[in-house]
Short mmCIF file of C-alpha atoms and ligand atoms in Angstrom, two decimals:
data_model
loop_
_atom_site.label_atom_id
_atom_site.label_comp_id
_atom_site.label_asym_id
_atom_site.label_seq_id
_atom_site.Cartn_x
_atom_site.Cartn_y
_atom_site.Cartn_z
CA MET X 1 110.26 131.09 122.59
CA ALA X 2 110.36 127.85 125.12
CA PRO X 3 112.60 125.04 123.55
CA GLN X 4 111.15 122.49 121.70
CA GLU X 5 112.78 118.92 122.45
CA ALA X 6 112.97 115.64 120.41
CA ASP X 7 115.29 112.93 120.23
CA VAL X 8 116.62 113.68 117.07
CA LEU X 9 116.64 116.91 115.46
CA ILE X 10 116.75 117.12 111.16
CA VAL X 11 118.22 119.91 109.43
CA GLY X 12 115.96 120.43 106.36
CA ALA X 13 112.51 118.87 105.07
CA GLY X 14 114.16 117.89 101.29
CA LEU X 15 113.47 114.23 100.80
CA SER X 16 117.00 113.15 102.79
CA GLY X 17 115.37 114.80 105.58
CA LEU X 18 111.81 113.76 105.53
CA ILE X 19 113.09 110.03 105.09
CA ALA X 20 115.33 110.54 108.02
CA ALA X 21 112.59 111.69 110.32
CA ARG X 22 110.11 108.82 108.91
CA THR X 23 112.75 105.99 110.19
CA VAL X 24 113.68 107.44 113.01
CA LEU X 25 109.90 107.93 113.75
CA ALA X 26 109.24 104.07 112.94
CA ALA X 27 111.78 102.93 115.76
CA GLY X 28 110.01 104.36 118.44
CA LEU X 29 112.48 107.73 118.56
CA THR X 30 111.21 111.49 118.12
CA PRO X 31 112.26 113.33 115.27
CA LEU X 32 112.08 117.22 114.92
CA ILE X 33 112.70 118.55 111.35
CA LEU X 34 113.68 122.34 111.35
CA GLU X 35 113.06 123.60 107.85
CA ALA X 36 114.02 127.01 106.57
CA ASP X 37 111.59 127.33 103.89
CA THR X 38 107.78 127.27 103.62
CA ARG X 39 107.70 124.22 102.00
CA VAL X 40 108.81 120.43 102.05
CA GLY X 41 111.00 119.05 99.28
CA GLY X 42 113.71 121.35 98.28
CA ARG X 43 115.00 120.35 95.18
CA ILE X 44 111.93 118.79 94.45
CA LEU X 45 109.49 121.74 93.12
CA THR X 46 106.60 120.95 90.70
CA GLU X 47 104.73 124.57 89.89
CA GLU X 48 101.43 125.21 87.90
CA LEU X 49 101.70 126.44 84.09
CA GLY X 50 98.58 126.48 82.47
CA GLY X 51 96.90 124.29 84.96
CA LEU X 52 99.67 121.74 84.21
CA PRO X 53 102.43 120.48 86.84
CA VAL X 54 105.82 121.20 85.61
CA GLU X 55 108.96 120.09 87.65
CA LEU X 56 111.30 123.21 87.99
CA GLY X 57 112.88 120.70 90.53
CA ALA X 58 113.66 116.46 90.15
CA GLN X 59 111.34 115.25 87.53
CA TRP X 60 112.07 111.23 86.72
CA ILE X 61 113.36 108.15 88.29
CA GLY X 62 115.12 105.32 86.59
CA ASP X 63 114.21 101.49 86.38
CA THR X 64 117.44 100.97 89.39
CA HIS X 65 115.95 103.53 91.62
CA HIS X 66 114.32 100.66 93.73
CA ARG X 67 113.82 103.15 96.60
CA MET X 68 111.87 105.68 94.86
CA PHE X 69 109.32 103.20 93.13
CA ALA X 70 108.95 101.40 96.65
CA LEU X 71 108.11 105.03 98.39
CA ALA X 72 105.85 106.18 95.41
CA ALA X 73 103.96 102.60 95.77
CA GLU X 74 103.80 102.94 99.47
CA LEU X 75 102.54 106.45 99.62
CA GLY X 76 99.81 105.83 96.36
CA VAL X 77 101.47 107.79 94.01
CA GLN X 78 101.20 106.64 90.48
CA THR X 79 104.04 107.07 87.90
CA TYR X 80 104.22 106.82 83.73
CA PRO X 81 106.66 106.05 81.23
CA GLN X 82 108.66 109.06 79.55
CA TYR X 83 107.39 109.25 75.89
CA ASP X 84 110.03 108.41 73.99
CA ASP X 85 109.17 107.81 70.20
CA GLY X 86 110.65 109.14 67.07
CA GLU X 87 113.91 110.68 66.25
CA THR X 88 115.97 112.80 68.19
CA SER X 89 117.05 116.30 66.60
CA TYR X 90 120.81 117.07 66.55
CA GLU X 91 122.76 119.91 65.67
CA LEU X 92 126.92 119.41 66.13
CA ALA X 93 129.80 120.85 64.17
CA GLY X 94 127.99 123.21 61.86
CA THR X 95 126.34 121.06 59.89
CA GLY X 96 122.87 122.52 60.62
CA VAL X 97 119.89 120.75 62.44
CA LEU X 98 120.24 116.76 61.16
CA ARG X 99 117.38 114.74 62.17
CA GLY X 100 118.40 111.16 64.60
CA ASN X 101 118.72 108.85 61.49
CA GLU X 102 120.78 111.44 59.40
CA PHE X 103 122.88 112.26 62.04
CA HIS X 104 123.61 108.99 62.69
CA SER X 105 124.95 107.67 58.94
CA ARG X 106 126.85 111.16 59.14
CA PHE X 107 128.43 110.95 62.45
CA GLY X 108 128.99 107.07 62.86
CA ASP X 109 132.48 106.89 63.29
CA GLU X 110 132.45 109.55 65.42
CA LEU X 111 129.64 107.73 67.98
CA ALA X 112 131.65 104.49 67.77
CA GLU X 113 134.60 106.70 69.14
CA LEU X 114 132.25 107.80 71.72
CA GLU X 115 130.66 104.14 72.58
CA LYS X 116 134.51 103.23 73.02
CA VAL X 117 135.47 105.75 75.33
CA LEU X 118 131.93 105.26 77.51
CA ARG X 119 133.16 101.58 77.66
CA ARG X 120 136.68 102.59 78.81
CA LEU X 121 134.70 104.50 81.86
CA ASP X 122 132.68 102.07 82.88
CA GLU X 123 135.98 99.55 83.21
CA LEU X 124 137.60 101.84 85.09
CA ALA X 125 134.69 103.07 87.02
CA ALA X 126 134.46 99.52 88.21
CA GLU X 127 137.38 99.90 89.91
CA VAL X 128 136.27 102.67 92.61
CA SER X 129 134.17 101.92 95.36
CA PRO X 130 131.46 104.42 95.97
CA ALA X 131 131.79 104.61 99.63
CA THR X 132 135.19 105.00 99.85
CA PRO X 133 136.45 106.68 96.33
CA TRP X 134 139.86 107.26 97.63
CA THR X 135 140.87 103.87 97.94
CA ALA X 136 140.55 103.10 94.45
CA PRO X 137 143.85 101.69 93.53
CA HIS X 138 144.42 104.37 90.98
CA ALA X 139 143.29 107.29 93.17
CA ALA X 140 145.78 109.48 93.61
CA GLU X 141 146.18 109.34 89.53
CA TRP X 142 142.86 110.08 88.43
CA ASP X 143 142.23 112.70 91.50
CA ALA X 144 144.84 114.78 90.16
CA ILE X 145 143.66 115.61 87.00
CA THR X 146 140.10 116.57 85.73
CA ALA X 147 137.60 114.67 83.89
CA GLY X 148 138.11 117.38 81.24
CA ALA X 149 141.68 116.71 80.67
CA TRP X 150 140.97 112.95 80.81
CA TYR X 151 138.61 113.22 77.83
CA ASP X 152 140.92 115.51 76.09
CA ALA X 153 143.62 112.89 76.15
CA GLN X 154 141.41 110.04 74.59
CA GLY X 155 142.43 111.23 70.85
CA LEU X 156 139.19 111.63 70.41
CA SER X 157 137.72 113.90 66.98
CA PRO X 158 136.29 117.38 67.49
CA ALA X 159 132.55 115.79 67.39
CA ALA X 160 133.25 113.12 69.63
CA ARG X 161 134.72 115.49 72.22
CA THR X 162 131.76 117.78 72.22
CA LEU X 163 129.17 114.98 72.11
CA LEU X 164 130.86 114.01 75.21
CA GLU X 165 131.24 117.24 76.78
CA ILE X 166 127.32 117.81 76.22
CA CYS X 167 126.43 114.27 78.25
CA THR X 168 128.72 114.89 80.87
CA VAL X 169 127.31 118.30 81.55
CA GLY X 170 123.74 116.93 81.25
CA ILE X 171 124.78 115.06 84.49
CA LEU X 172 127.29 116.82 86.47
CA ALA X 173 126.25 120.46 85.61
CA VAL X 174 129.29 122.20 85.72
CA PRO X 175 131.94 121.81 82.91
CA THR X 176 134.20 118.95 82.69
CA VAL X 177 137.25 121.01 83.53
CA GLU X 178 135.62 121.89 86.75
CA VAL X 179 135.60 118.14 88.40
CA SER X 180 138.55 115.93 89.03
CA PHE X 181 138.42 112.25 87.10
CA LEU X 182 137.77 110.51 89.90
CA HIS X 183 134.62 112.04 90.88
CA LEU X 184 133.40 111.69 87.85
CA LEU X 185 134.27 107.51 88.07
CA PHE X 186 132.41 107.43 91.53
CA THR X 187 129.42 109.12 89.70
CA ILE X 188 129.18 106.42 87.50
CA GLN X 189 130.19 104.19 89.94
CA THR X 190 126.95 105.22 92.33
CA CYS X 191 124.77 104.59 89.11
CA GLY X 192 125.56 101.80 87.48
CA VAL X 193 127.06 102.26 84.06
CA THR X 194 127.35 105.13 81.51
CA SER X 195 124.65 103.64 80.25
CA GLU X 196 122.48 104.22 82.77
CA LEU X 197 123.63 107.36 83.62
CA PHE X 198 123.41 108.82 79.76
CA ALA X 199 120.54 106.71 78.38
CA GLU X 200 116.84 108.06 78.58
CA SER X 201 115.39 104.90 77.09
CA GLU X 202 115.13 101.68 78.77
CA GLY X 203 117.50 101.22 81.72
CA GLY X 204 118.47 104.84 81.98
CA ALA X 205 118.09 107.55 85.02
CA GLN X 206 115.07 109.39 83.03
CA THR X 207 112.34 106.83 82.05
CA THR X 208 109.72 107.13 84.55
CA ARG X 209 107.43 110.22 85.84
CA PHE X 210 104.76 111.04 88.68
CA VAL X 211 101.42 111.36 88.01
CA GLY X 212 100.32 114.72 89.90
CA GLY X 213 104.16 115.75 89.80
CA THR X 214 107.43 114.69 91.89
CA ALA X 215 106.04 117.21 94.44
CA GLU X 216 103.50 114.37 95.75
CA ILE X 217 106.42 112.20 96.85
CA PRO X 218 107.77 115.06 99.47
CA ASN X 219 104.14 116.09 100.26
CA ARG X 220 102.63 112.92 100.84
CA LEU X 221 105.65 112.11 103.00
CA ALA X 222 105.08 114.84 105.20
CA ALA X 223 101.72 114.65 105.53
CA LEU X 224 102.25 111.37 107.79
CA ILE X 225 104.81 113.30 109.91
CA SER X 226 103.28 116.93 110.03
CA GLU X 227 103.43 117.38 113.50
CA HIS X 228 106.91 117.19 113.31
CA ILE X 229 108.09 119.42 110.90
CA VAL X 230 108.39 123.03 111.94
CA PHE X 231 108.85 125.89 108.75
CA GLU X 232 110.68 129.11 108.58
CA SER X 233 113.33 127.92 110.79
CA PRO X 234 116.89 128.15 109.14
CA VAL X 235 119.28 126.40 111.21
CA GLN X 236 122.33 129.10 111.99
CA LEU X 237 124.00 127.12 114.89
CA ILE X 238 124.48 123.90 116.38
CA GLU X 239 125.88 123.44 119.77
CA TYR X 240 127.11 119.81 120.51
CA GLY X 241 128.26 118.12 123.53
CA THR X 242 128.79 113.95 123.78
CA ASP X 243 125.50 113.32 123.69
CA SER X 244 123.20 116.41 123.19
CA VAL X 245 122.66 119.04 120.53
CA VAL X 246 121.20 122.33 120.76
CA VAL X 247 120.04 124.08 117.44
CA HIS X 248 119.67 127.48 116.94
CA CYS X 249 117.21 129.24 114.48
CA ARG X 250 117.19 132.29 113.20
CA GLY X 251 113.95 133.93 114.66
CA GLY X 252 114.96 132.37 118.10
CA ARG X 253 113.43 129.08 117.68
CA THR X 254 115.42 126.96 119.57
CA ALA X 255 115.22 122.90 120.13
CA THR X 256 117.02 120.29 121.95
CA GLY X 257 118.07 116.65 121.40
CA LYS X 258 119.95 114.18 121.42
CA ARG X 259 121.20 113.43 117.84
CA VAL X 260 120.89 115.95 114.65
CA ILE X 261 121.20 114.89 111.34
CA VAL X 262 122.09 117.55 108.93
CA ALA X 263 120.36 116.52 105.48
CA LEU X 264 121.89 119.44 103.67
CA SER X 265 123.92 120.02 100.75
CA PRO X 266 127.41 119.90 101.71
CA MET X 267 128.15 123.90 101.35
CA LEU X 268 125.33 124.39 103.35
CA ALA X 269 125.61 122.33 106.07
CA GLY X 270 129.37 124.05 105.67
CA ARG X 271 127.36 127.51 105.98
CA ILE X 272 125.55 127.07 109.53
CA GLY X 273 128.00 127.85 112.55
CA TYR X 274 128.98 124.73 115.15
CA ASP X 275 129.89 125.33 118.80
CA PRO X 276 132.94 123.49 119.23
CA PRO X 277 134.13 124.56 115.94
CA LEU X 278 133.90 121.58 113.35
CA SER X 279 137.30 120.13 112.73
CA GLY X 280 139.48 121.99 110.12
CA TYR X 281 139.15 118.88 107.99
CA ARG X 282 135.38 118.70 107.80
CA ASP X 283 135.60 122.39 107.20
CA GLN X 284 137.83 122.41 104.35
CA LEU X 285 135.72 119.40 102.68
CA THR X 286 132.69 121.56 102.78
CA GLN X 287 134.64 124.63 101.46
CA ARG X 288 135.34 122.58 98.50
CA MET X 289 132.35 120.75 97.63
CA PRO X 290 130.45 123.52 95.37
CA ASN X 291 126.80 122.82 94.14
CA SER X 292 126.61 123.03 90.70
CA ALA X 293 124.78 124.74 87.97
CA ALA X 294 121.27 124.24 86.05
CA MET X 295 117.90 125.69 84.86
CA LYS X 296 114.95 124.34 83.46
CA ALA X 297 112.49 126.02 80.72
CA PHE X 298 109.35 124.94 79.86
CA PHE X 299 107.35 125.65 76.83
CA ILE X 300 103.82 124.29 76.71
CA TYR X 301 101.74 124.56 73.09
CA ASP X 302 98.23 123.55 72.49
CA GLU X 303 99.49 120.17 71.27
CA PRO X 304 102.83 118.01 70.73
CA PHE X 305 103.34 118.93 67.12
CA TRP X 306 106.49 117.54 67.37
CA ARG X 307 105.20 114.04 67.61
CA SER X 308 103.40 114.18 64.36
CA ASP X 309 106.69 114.92 62.55
CA GLY X 310 108.31 111.78 63.93
CA LEU X 311 110.31 112.91 66.63
CA ASN X 312 110.94 112.84 70.07
CA GLY X 313 111.08 116.13 71.46
CA GLN X 314 114.50 115.56 72.31
CA LEU X 315 117.32 117.94 71.11
CA ILE X 316 120.73 118.18 71.12
CA SER X 317 122.69 120.61 70.33
CA ASP X 318 126.32 122.35 70.44
CA ILE X 319 124.81 125.75 69.64
CA GLY X 320 122.25 126.26 72.27
CA PRO X 321 121.15 128.25 74.36
CA ALA X 322 119.87 124.68 75.85
CA ARG X 323 122.40 121.66 74.89
CA MET X 324 119.32 119.28 75.28
CA SER X 325 115.54 119.17 75.66
CA ASN X 326 112.69 116.50 76.30
CA ASP X 327 109.08 115.53 75.44
CA THR X 328 107.43 116.48 79.11
CA CYS X 329 103.81 116.20 78.42
CA VAL X 330 101.42 115.71 81.03
CA LEU X 331 99.69 112.14 81.03
CA GLY X 332 95.69 112.60 80.41
CA ASP X 333 96.52 116.08 78.71
CA ASP X 334 96.51 116.73 74.83
CA ARG X 335 98.79 119.64 74.80
CA GLY X 336 102.70 119.46 73.97
CA VAL X 337 104.85 120.49 76.77
CA ILE X 338 108.77 121.07 76.21
CA LEU X 339 111.69 121.05 78.63
CA LEU X 340 115.02 122.61 77.84
CA PHE X 341 117.91 122.29 80.03
CA LEU X 342 120.57 124.90 80.51
CA GLU X 343 123.32 123.16 82.27
CA GLY X 344 126.95 124.67 83.50
CA GLU X 345 128.13 127.57 81.44
CA GLN X 346 125.02 127.64 79.59
CA ALA X 347 123.09 127.95 83.03
CA ARG X 348 125.64 130.73 84.64
CA THR X 349 125.26 132.71 81.43
CA HIS X 350 121.99 132.62 80.75
CA THR X 351 120.55 133.17 84.65
CA GLN X 352 122.18 136.71 83.98
CA TRP X 353 119.97 137.39 81.19
CA SER X 354 116.14 138.95 81.31
CA GLU X 355 113.56 136.42 81.06
CA GLU X 356 112.47 137.99 77.87
CA ASP X 357 116.13 137.26 76.31
CA ARG X 358 116.20 133.99 77.54
CA ARG X 359 112.88 133.10 75.95
CA ALA X 360 113.45 134.58 72.61
CA ALA X 361 116.47 132.55 72.41
CA LEU X 362 115.38 129.49 73.43
CA THR X 363 112.48 130.11 71.73
CA ALA X 364 114.73 130.56 68.12
CA GLU X 365 116.60 127.04 69.17
CA LEU X 366 113.19 125.20 69.59
CA VAL X 367 111.97 126.71 65.76
CA ARG X 368 115.25 125.59 64.64
CA HIS X 369 114.79 122.00 65.26
CA PHE X 370 110.68 121.63 65.52
CA GLY X 371 109.78 124.40 63.21
CA ASP X 372 107.47 127.73 63.16
CA ARG X 373 105.01 126.12 65.76
CA ALA X 374 107.54 126.31 68.14
CA ALA X 375 107.42 129.92 68.13
CA ARG X 376 103.72 130.15 69.20
CA PRO X 377 103.64 128.79 72.72
CA LEU X 378 100.64 129.11 75.07
CA HIS X 379 102.73 129.48 78.59
CA TYR X 380 106.54 129.70 78.94
CA LEU X 381 108.15 129.46 82.56
CA ASP X 382 112.08 128.53 83.72
CA GLY X 383 113.41 128.43 86.96
CA GLU X 384 117.15 128.58 87.80
CA TRP X 385 118.74 127.63 91.52
CA GLY X 386 121.69 129.70 92.14
CA SER X 387 119.28 132.39 93.96
CA ARG X 388 117.36 130.14 95.79
CA GLN X 389 118.51 131.31 99.26
CA TRP X 390 118.07 127.42 100.72
CA THR X 391 119.46 125.49 97.82
CA ARG X 392 122.29 127.90 95.88
CA GLY X 393 122.68 125.77 92.71
CA CYS X 394 121.88 122.37 91.32
CA TYR X 395 121.35 118.94 90.75
CA ASN X 396 124.48 118.55 93.38
CA ALA X 397 127.50 119.07 94.86
CA ASN X 398 131.14 118.03 92.69
CA CYS X 399 134.33 117.59 93.90
CA GLY X 400 137.53 119.40 91.76
CA PRO X 401 140.58 117.54 91.90
CA LEU X 402 142.02 116.45 95.11
CA VAL X 403 139.10 116.60 97.29
CA TRP X 404 138.16 113.06 97.44
CA THR X 405 141.61 111.69 98.35
CA THR X 406 142.44 114.56 100.52
CA TYR X 407 139.15 115.17 102.11
CA GLY X 408 136.59 112.19 101.44
CA PRO X 409 136.48 110.37 104.51
CA ALA X 410 134.90 113.66 106.01
CA LEU X 411 131.83 113.71 104.34
CA ALA X 412 129.61 111.47 105.79
CA GLU X 413 131.37 110.29 108.91
CA PRO X 414 129.54 111.42 112.19
CA ILE X 415 131.26 113.90 114.42
CA GLY X 416 130.35 113.10 118.14
CA PRO X 417 126.11 113.55 117.84
CA ILE X 418 126.08 115.17 114.41
CA HIS X 419 125.06 113.02 111.27
CA TRP X 420 125.40 113.94 107.64
CA ALA X 421 122.27 113.14 104.98
CA SER X 422 121.32 114.73 101.44
CA THR X 423 121.75 113.15 98.43
CA ASP X 424 125.50 114.48 97.77
CA THR X 425 126.27 111.70 100.92
CA ALA X 426 125.03 108.56 98.91
CA THR X 427 126.75 105.75 97.57
CA GLU X 428 124.17 104.59 95.23
CA TRP X 429 122.73 107.24 92.52
CA SER X 430 124.21 110.14 94.46
CA ALA X 431 122.99 113.65 93.02
CA TYR X 432 119.47 111.92 92.76
CA MET X 433 116.14 111.81 94.55
CA GLU X 434 117.50 107.59 94.92
CA GLY X 435 120.58 108.76 96.77
CA ALA X 436 118.62 111.34 98.93
CA VAL X 437 116.36 108.31 99.80
CA GLU X 438 119.53 106.25 100.86
CA ALA X 439 121.36 108.77 102.55
CA GLY X 440 118.29 109.81 104.51
CA GLU X 441 117.92 105.91 105.63
CA ARG X 442 121.58 105.52 106.46
CA ALA X 443 121.97 108.45 108.61
CA ALA X 444 118.51 107.76 110.23
CA ARG X 445 119.92 103.85 111.10
CA GLU X 446 123.40 105.23 112.57
CA VAL X 447 121.21 107.50 115.13
CA ILE X 448 118.99 104.48 115.78
CA GLU X 449 121.98 102.49 116.60
CA ALA X 450 123.56 105.08 118.90
CA LEU X 451 120.77 105.88 120.72
CA THR X 452 118.86 102.28 120.96
CA ALA X 453 122.45 100.33 121.48
C1 FAD U 1 116.68 121.01 88.54
C2 FAD U 1 116.59 119.78 88.90
C3 FAD U 1 116.39 118.62 88.23
C4 FAD U 1 116.45 117.41 88.66
N1 FAD U 1 116.29 116.35 88.41
C5 FAD U 1 116.35 115.46 89.31
C6 FAD U 1 115.96 113.87 88.49
O1 FAD U 1 114.90 114.21 87.00
N2 FAD U 1 115.72 113.07 89.25
C7 FAD U 1 116.16 112.67 90.13
O2 FAD U 1 116.10 112.05 90.68
N3 FAD U 1 116.72 113.95 90.58
C8 FAD U 1 116.71 114.87 90.27
N4 FAD U 1 117.25 116.19 90.62
C9 FAD U 1 118.04 116.04 91.80
C10 FAD U 1 117.17 115.78 93.49
O3 FAD U 1 116.00 117.09 93.65
C11 FAD U 1 117.78 115.77 94.84
O4 FAD U 1 118.46 114.87 94.54
C12 FAD U 1 117.11 115.48 96.08
O5 FAD U 1 115.83 115.91 95.95
C13 FAD U 1 117.86 116.14 97.21
O6 FAD U 1 117.12 116.02 98.54
P1 FAD U 1 118.08 116.33 99.45
O7 FAD U 1 116.92 116.09 100.75
O8 FAD U 1 119.33 115.56 99.62
O9 FAD U 1 118.50 117.95 99.50
P2 FAD U 1 117.43 118.89 99.33
O10 FAD U 1 116.38 118.74 98.47
O11 FAD U 1 118.58 120.20 98.74
O12 FAD U 1 117.12 119.55 100.74
C14 FAD U 1 117.41 120.34 102.06
C15 FAD U 1 116.42 120.85 102.86
O13 FAD U 1 117.10 121.52 103.49
C16 FAD U 1 116.70 123.12 103.39
N5 FAD U 1 117.71 124.10 104.14
C17 FAD U 1 118.33 124.55 103.42
N6 FAD U 1 119.34 125.27 104.55
C18 FAD U 1 118.74 125.07 105.88
C19 FAD U 1 119.28 125.95 106.90
N7 FAD U 1 120.41 126.16 107.35
N8 FAD U 1 118.21 125.12 108.01
C20 FAD U 1 117.04 124.82 107.70
N9 FAD U 1 116.81 123.89 106.75
C21 FAD U 1 117.69 124.24 105.73
C22 FAD U 1 116.38 123.18 102.22
O14 FAD U 1 115.09 124.21 102.10
C23 FAD U 1 116.03 121.92 101.85
O15 FAD U 1 113.93 122.00 101.85
C24 FAD U 1 117.11 117.44 90.37
C25 FAD U 1 117.36 118.73 91.06
C26 FAD U 1 117.03 119.46 90.54
C27 FAD U 1 117.29 120.88 91.09
#
C-alpha cells in the first residue's frame, strides 16, 4: 500500500480529532485522520432503540458550553431542553424511597452541610489554574491526598458524606479514593463552579440535548471533511524526526506528514509505539492517567408515567445498582425513556453481570422509585465502555495522587512534531464535548503556527 501524504496527520476521529482536522483545513493545510473504528464520534455514540435515538455516549451540553452551542448552530443541529419538572426520588440512609419535598425536610441539616462543603470546594478550586494545576499555591498538599480523604476530614454526617460521594462519582466515574484532591479541584475549575458541575437545571452541564441524537454533531462534521478520513486504520507506531512523521497502522497503511495530532485519551496515546521512544517523563504520565468506568442503561415505556405522578424521572440512591437516573424522553415522541447511570464501582461490578441480571436489578430499582409500571418496559438497552477497544473506559482520564504535581506538564506539551488533543487535555470543561472541541482547536493552532510561521 503506497503511503498517503498530508501536512497534518491526526490520530482519531472523535470530536477532538474532527475539530482539529477542520481547523487545519481552514488554515490551508491538508489533514488526514486515521481512525481505528468504522465510524466517527468515539465517545459520542447514538444508537437506535425502538426507533428512538438513545445515547450510549455523550448526551447533554450545558449553558456555558459555548463552543458546542456554536458548533450545533453552524452544523444545523437543533437543540432542546432537558425535562426537569417535578420532584426527584431519593433513597438514602435506610429511609426507603422519599419524594423530593419529603427528602428535603427530612435531610435539611445534611443538605446544608453539603452546601457548605460545595462552597468551600469552589473557594479552593478558584486557586487552581486549569492549564497548570501543579502551580497552585497548595498544589503539593492537595495532590498528596485523595478527594475522598479530604471529604472524610470535613466532619460530615454519614448521609451528607454519602450524597457528596454520589455527586462526585457521577462526575468522575471513579470512587473519590482514587483521585487526588488537586484533580477534583482542577475538574471543578475547568467547569466553573460546583453548581455548574453538579446541577441539572439552569447553569448545569446537562441542560440541553440534540435533536436526532448527539452523533449528528460528529457525523455532520465528518461529512464536511470526508475525503480526509480513513477508517479501520488503528495507528500502532509513530516514527518522527524534527519536522516529519510517518504513521504506521495495523493492516499495513502508512501515512507521512509534517506534524501529527494524537487525539486520544492519554492512556490510549500511551499504547501507541513511538520511534524514537518518548521520554520516560511522558510515558510515566500516560501510565498514570487511567480512564474511568461508567455505563448507561435505557428503558423505554409506552408513556412517561412518572410525569403524571409529579416526578421528574430523576432518582438518587445509595442502594442502587444505579445511583442516578434521568428522564430522557425524545422531543416529539410520546414514549417514556428513563436512563440509569452506573458509575465507578457500580459500573465495574455490574458489567460482570449478565445483561438479564443487570436489567432485573435495575428494573427492581425503578419499581421502588416509580411504581409497578416501571416493570413493563417496551425496550431495554445498556452499554459499557471498558470493553470497547478504541475507548477502554469513560467518561475520561483521572489523576490519582501526585500525578499532576509530578507529571502535569507532560500532558499537552508537544514533543517535536507530535501534538496532543482529546478532551482529557482541555482546560475548559475537560472530560466533556466542550473540552474535546477546545483541545482540538488548541492542538490545530499549535500545528498551524509551526507550519505557517
Ligand atoms: C457514557 C458517556 C457519557 C458521556 N456524557 C457526556 C455528556 O452528557 N456531555 C458531554 O459533554 N460529554 C459527555 N461524555 C464525554 C464525551 O463523550 C467526550 O468528552 C468526548 O466525546 C471526547 O472526544 P475526544 O475526541 O476527545 O475522544 P474520543 O471520543 O475518545 O475519540 C478518540 C477517537 O480515537 C479513535 N482511536 C482510538 N485509538 C486509536 C488508534 N490507535 N488509532 C486510530 N484511532 C484510534 C477512537 O475510535 C475514537 O474515535 C460522555 C462520554 C461517555 C462515554
